[in-house]
CSV table of C-alpha atoms in Angstrom, one decimal:
chain,number,residue,atom,x,y,z
A,1,UNK,CA,11.2,-12.8,7.5
A,2,UNK,CA,9.4,-13.3,4.2
A,3,UNK,CA,5.9,-11.9,4.4
A,4,UNK,CA,2.6,-13.8,4.3
A,5,UNK,CA,1.3,-14.4,0.8
A,6,UNK,CA,4.4,-13.7,-1.3
A,7,UNK,CA,5.6,-16.6,-3.5
A,8,UNK,CA,9.2,-17.6,-2.9
A,9,UNK,CA,9.8,-17.4,-6.6
A,10,UNK,CA,8.9,-13.8,-6.6
A,11,UNK,CA,10.5,-12.8,-3.4
A,12,UNK,CA,13.1,-9.9,-3.4
A,13,UNK,CA,14.9,-8.0,-0.7
A,14,UNK,CA,12.2,-5.3,-0.7
A,15,UNK,CA,9.5,-7.8,0.3
A,16,UNK,CA,11.2,-8.7,3.5
A,17,UNK,CA,9.8,-7.6,6.9
A,18,UNK,CA,11.6,-7.1,10.2
A,19,UNK,CA,9.8,-8.3,13.4
A,20,UNK,CA,10.6,-7.5,17.0
A,21,UNK,CA,11.7,-10.8,18.4
A,22,UNK,CA,10.0,-10.3,21.7
A,23,UNK,CA,6.6,-9.1,20.6
A,24,UNK,CA,6.2,-10.0,16.9
A,25,UNK,CA,5.5,-6.4,16.0
A,26,UNK,CA,6.5,-5.3,12.5
A,27,UNK,CA,9.3,-2.8,13.0
A,28,UNK,CA,10.6,-2.4,9.6
A,29,UNK,CA,10.9,-3.5,6.0
A,30,UNK,CA,7.9,-3.9,3.8
A,31,UNK,CA,5.1,-2.9,6.1
A,32,UNK,CA,2.4,-3.2,3.4
A,33,UNK,CA,2.3,-7.0,3.8
A,34,UNK,CA,1.3,-8.9,7.0
A,35,UNK,CA,3.6,-11.2,8.9
A,36,UNK,CA,3.2,-15.0,9.2
A,37,UNK,CA,2.1,-15.4,12.8
A,38,UNK,CA,2.8,-19.1,13.0
A,39,UNK,CA,6.2,-18.5,11.4
A,40,UNK,CA,7.1,-15.8,13.9
A,41,UNK,CA,6.2,-18.0,16.9
A,42,UNK,CA,8.4,-20.8,15.6
A,43,UNK,CA,11.4,-18.7,14.5
A,44,UNK,CA,11.4,-16.4,17.5
A,45,UNK,CA,11.3,-19.3,19.9
A,46,UNK,CA,14.3,-20.9,18.2
A,47,UNK,CA,16.3,-17.7,18.0
A,48,UNK,CA,15.6,-16.9,21.7
A,49,UNK,CA,16.7,-20.4,22.8
A,50,UNK,CA,19.9,-20.4,20.8
A,51,UNK,CA,21.0,-16.7,20.4
A,52,UNK,CA,24.7,-17.5,20.1
A,53,UNK,CA,24.9,-20.0,17.3
A,54,UNK,CA,21.6,-19.8,15.4
A,55,UNK,CA,21.3,-16.7,13.2
A,56,UNK,CA,19.0,-18.2,10.6
A,57,UNK,CA,16.0,-20.6,10.6
A,58,UNK,CA,14.5,-22.2,7.5
A,59,UNK,CA,11.1,-23.8,7.8
A,60,UNK,CA,8.8,-25.0,5.0
A,61,UNK,CA,6.2,-27.6,4.1
A,62,UNK,CA,7.9,-29.5,1.2
A,63,UNK,CA,6.4,-32.6,-0.4
A,64,UNK,CA,9.1,-35.0,0.7
A,65,UNK,CA,9.4,-33.5,4.2
A,66,UNK,CA,5.7,-33.7,4.8
A,67,UNK,CA,5.5,-37.3,3.5
A,68,UNK,CA,8.4,-38.6,5.6
A,69,UNK,CA,7.2,-36.7,8.7
A,70,UNK,CA,4.1,-38.8,9.0
A,71,UNK,CA,6.3,-41.7,10.2
A,72,UNK,CA,7.8,-39.6,13.0
A,73,UNK,CA,11.1,-41.3,12.4
A,74,UNK,CA,14.6,-39.7,12.0
A,75,UNK,CA,16.5,-40.3,8.8
A,76,UNK,CA,18.8,-43.2,8.5
A,77,UNK,CA,22.4,-42.6,7.4
A,78,UNK,CA,21.8,-43.9,3.9
A,79,UNK,CA,24.4,-41.8,2.1
A,80,UNK,CA,27.4,-39.6,2.6
A,81,UNK,CA,25.6,-36.3,2.3
A,82,UNK,CA,23.0,-37.0,5.0
A,83,UNK,CA,25.7,-37.7,7.5
A,84,UNK,CA,25.7,-33.9,8.0
A,85,UNK,CA,22.8,-34.7,10.2
A,86,UNK,CA,24.3,-37.6,12.1
A,87,UNK,CA,23.2,-37.2,15.7
A,88,UNK,CA,22.2,-33.7,14.7
A,89,UNK,CA,18.5,-34.0,13.8
A,90,UNK,CA,15.5,-35.0,15.8
A,91,UNK,CA,11.8,-35.7,15.4
A,92,UNK,CA,9.1,-33.5,17.0
A,93,UNK,CA,6.2,-35.9,17.4
A,94,UNK,CA,3.6,-33.8,19.3
A,95,UNK,CA,1.6,-32.3,16.4
A,96,UNK,CA,-0.9,-29.9,17.9
A,97,UNK,CA,-2.2,-28.1,14.8
A,98,UNK,CA,-1.2,-24.8,13.2
A,99,UNK,CA,1.1,-22.9,15.5
A,100,UNK,CA,-0.9,-20.1,16.9
A,101,UNK,CA,0.3,-20.4,20.5
A,102,UNK,CA,3.6,-19.4,22.0
A,103,UNK,CA,3.9,-22.8,23.8
A,104,UNK,CA,4.0,-24.8,20.5
A,105,UNK,CA,7.0,-22.7,19.3
A,106,UNK,CA,8.7,-23.3,22.5
A,107,UNK,CA,8.1,-27.1,22.3
A,108,UNK,CA,9.7,-27.1,18.8
A,109,UNK,CA,12.7,-25.2,20.3
A,110,UNK,CA,12.8,-27.8,23.1
A,111,UNK,CA,13.0,-30.6,20.5
A,112,UNK,CA,15.7,-28.8,18.5
A,113,UNK,CA,17.8,-28.7,21.7
A,114,UNK,CA,21.2,-27.1,22.1
A,115,UNK,CA,23.1,-28.7,19.2
A,116,UNK,CA,20.8,-30.1,16.6
A,117,UNK,CA,20.8,-28.7,13.0
A,118,UNK,CA,17.3,-29.9,12.0
A,119,UNK,CA,13.9,-31.1,13.1
A,120,UNK,CA,11.4,-33.3,11.3
A,121,UNK,CA,8.0,-31.9,12.5
A,122,UNK,CA,5.5,-34.8,12.4
A,123,UNK,CA,2.5,-34.1,10.0
A,124,UNK,CA,4.0,-30.6,9.4
A,125,UNK,CA,7.3,-30.2,7.6
A,126,UNK,CA,11.0,-29.5,8.2
A,127,UNK,CA,13.1,-27.0,10.0
A,128,UNK,CA,16.8,-26.3,9.9
A,129,UNK,CA,19.1,-23.8,11.6
A,130,UNK,CA,22.5,-22.3,10.9
A,131,UNK,CA,25.0,-19.6,11.9
A,132,UNK,CA,24.3,-18.0,8.5
A,133,UNK,CA,21.4,-18.0,6.1
A,134,UNK,CA,23.6,-19.9,3.6
A,135,UNK,CA,24.2,-22.7,6.1
A,136,UNK,CA,20.6,-23.0,7.2
A,137,UNK,CA,19.4,-23.0,3.6
A,138,UNK,CA,21.9,-25.6,2.4
A,139,UNK,CA,20.9,-27.8,5.3
A,140,UNK,CA,17.3,-27.4,4.5
A,141,UNK,CA,17.7,-28.6,1.0
A,142,UNK,CA,19.9,-31.5,2.2
A,143,UNK,CA,17.2,-32.5,4.8
A,144,UNK,CA,14.4,-32.3,2.2
A,145,UNK,CA,16.3,-34.4,-0.3
A,146,UNK,CA,17.2,-36.8,2.5
A,147,UNK,CA,13.5,-37.3,3.1
A,148,UNK,CA,12.9,-38.0,-0.6
A,149,UNK,CA,15.7,-40.5,-0.7
A,150,UNK,CA,14.5,-42.2,2.4
A,151,UNK,CA,11.0,-42.6,1.0
A,152,UNK,CA,12.5,-44.1,-2.3
A,153,UNK,CA,14.7,-46.5,-0.3
A,154,UNK,CA,11.8,-47.6,1.9
A,155,UNK,CA,9.8,-48.4,-1.2
A,156,UNK,CA,12.6,-50.5,-2.7
A,157,UNK,CA,13.2,-52.2,0.7
A,158,UNK,CA,9.5,-53.1,0.9
A,159,UNK,CA,10.1,-55.0,-2.4
A,160,UNK,CA,12.8,-57.1,-0.8
A,161,UNK,CA,16.0,-55.1,-1.5
A,162,UNK,CA,18.4,-54.9,1.5
A,163,UNK,CA,19.4,-51.5,2.9
A,164,UNK,CA,23.0,-50.9,3.7
A,165,UNK,CA,23.2,-48.2,6.3
A,166,UNK,CA,26.4,-46.3,7.1
A,167,UNK,CA,27.9,-47.4,10.4
A,168,UNK,CA,27.9,-45.1,13.4
A,169,UNK,CA,31.7,-44.7,13.2
A,170,UNK,CA,31.7,-43.8,9.5
A,171,UNK,CA,28.8,-41.5,9.9
A,172,UNK,CA,30.5,-39.7,12.8
A,173,UNK,CA,33.7,-39.4,10.7
A,174,UNK,CA,31.8,-37.9,7.8
A,175,UNK,CA,30.0,-35.5,10.2
A,176,UNK,CA,33.3,-34.3,11.6
A,177,UNK,CA,34.9,-33.8,8.2
A,178,UNK,CA,32.0,-32.0,6.5
A,179,UNK,CA,29.4,-30.5,8.9
A,180,UNK,CA,31.4,-27.4,10.1
A,181,UNK,CA,29.6,-24.0,9.7
A,182,UNK,CA,32.2,-22.5,7.3
A,183,UNK,CA,32.2,-25.7,5.2
A,184,UNK,CA,28.4,-25.6,5.0
A,185,UNK,CA,28.4,-21.9,4.1
A,186,UNK,CA,30.8,-22.7,1.2
A,187,UNK,CA,28.6,-25.7,0.1
A,188,UNK,CA,25.7,-23.4,-0.3
A,189,UNK,CA,27.3,-21.0,-2.7
A,190,UNK,CA,26.8,-23.0,-6.0
A,191,UNK,CA,23.1,-23.3,-5.3
A,192,UNK,CA,22.8,-19.6,-4.4
A,193,UNK,CA,24.7,-18.6,-7.5
A,194,UNK,CA,22.4,-20.7,-9.7
A,195,UNK,CA,19.3,-19.3,-8.0
A,196,UNK,CA,20.6,-15.7,-8.5
A,197,UNK,CA,21.3,-16.4,-12.1
A,198,UNK,CA,17.8,-17.9,-12.7
A,199,UNK,CA,16.2,-15.0,-10.9
A,200,UNK,CA,17.9,-12.4,-13.2
A,201,UNK,CA,21.0,-11.7,-11.2
A,202,UNK,CA,21.7,-10.0,-7.8
A,203,UNK,CA,20.1,-6.8,-8.9
A,204,UNK,CA,16.8,-8.5,-9.4
A,205,UNK,CA,16.9,-10.1,-5.9
A,206,UNK,CA,18.0,-6.8,-4.4
A,207,UNK,CA,15.0,-4.9,-5.7
A,208,UNK,CA,13.6,-2.7,-2.9
A,209,UNK,CA,16.6,-3.1,-0.6
A,210,UNK,CA,17.4,0.6,-0.5
A,211,UNK,CA,13.9,1.4,0.6
A,212,UNK,CA,13.9,-0.9,3.7
A,213,UNK,CA,13.8,1.0,7.0
A,214,UNK,CA,13.4,0.3,10.7
A,215,UNK,CA,10.2,1.9,12.0
A,216,UNK,CA,10.7,3.9,15.2
A,217,UNK,CA,8.8,2.5,18.3
């Protein structure tokens, strides 16, 4: 995981920390920075619930995600891209404050269920999962942009414009055609290549990787 208190824009491989999934104990990586306890409780619960298909979890408190989350409503199928979440995202509407208890992480894992790709956490933020970091990251950006678009559409609809929502059949077709794990991995590559270029290349992002070690028990 990324450590507590390190800006995403400055994060490199050498900043990452490795946590024991059962206890949350730091067992490797950059041991000079603390772990995010709330993040551990959420991520570990999801990983333990779905060990075979979820190998990456993305969770953050974005502007659009937090804004749409206050309505505790799933996204409507307003465009082709968001159909990647057709019948594959849910709302967790039992906000109980900052996650400092194991039960809350388990409740979020319960809401995610056995097949969903994303969760809108009421009054909190967004969470997505994937079989790779690339897939989970791409889906997170897609879910966040979906929230922003939904908010814009709701504002226009409030002024009297009619919404045209993709039908269940068409949305299901789009999902089948585009929301496969290898396709989503490929979709992520242009964004990753751009971010790497903007960060100064792969060498900049890999700083500290050679020094990462697992700490003996």
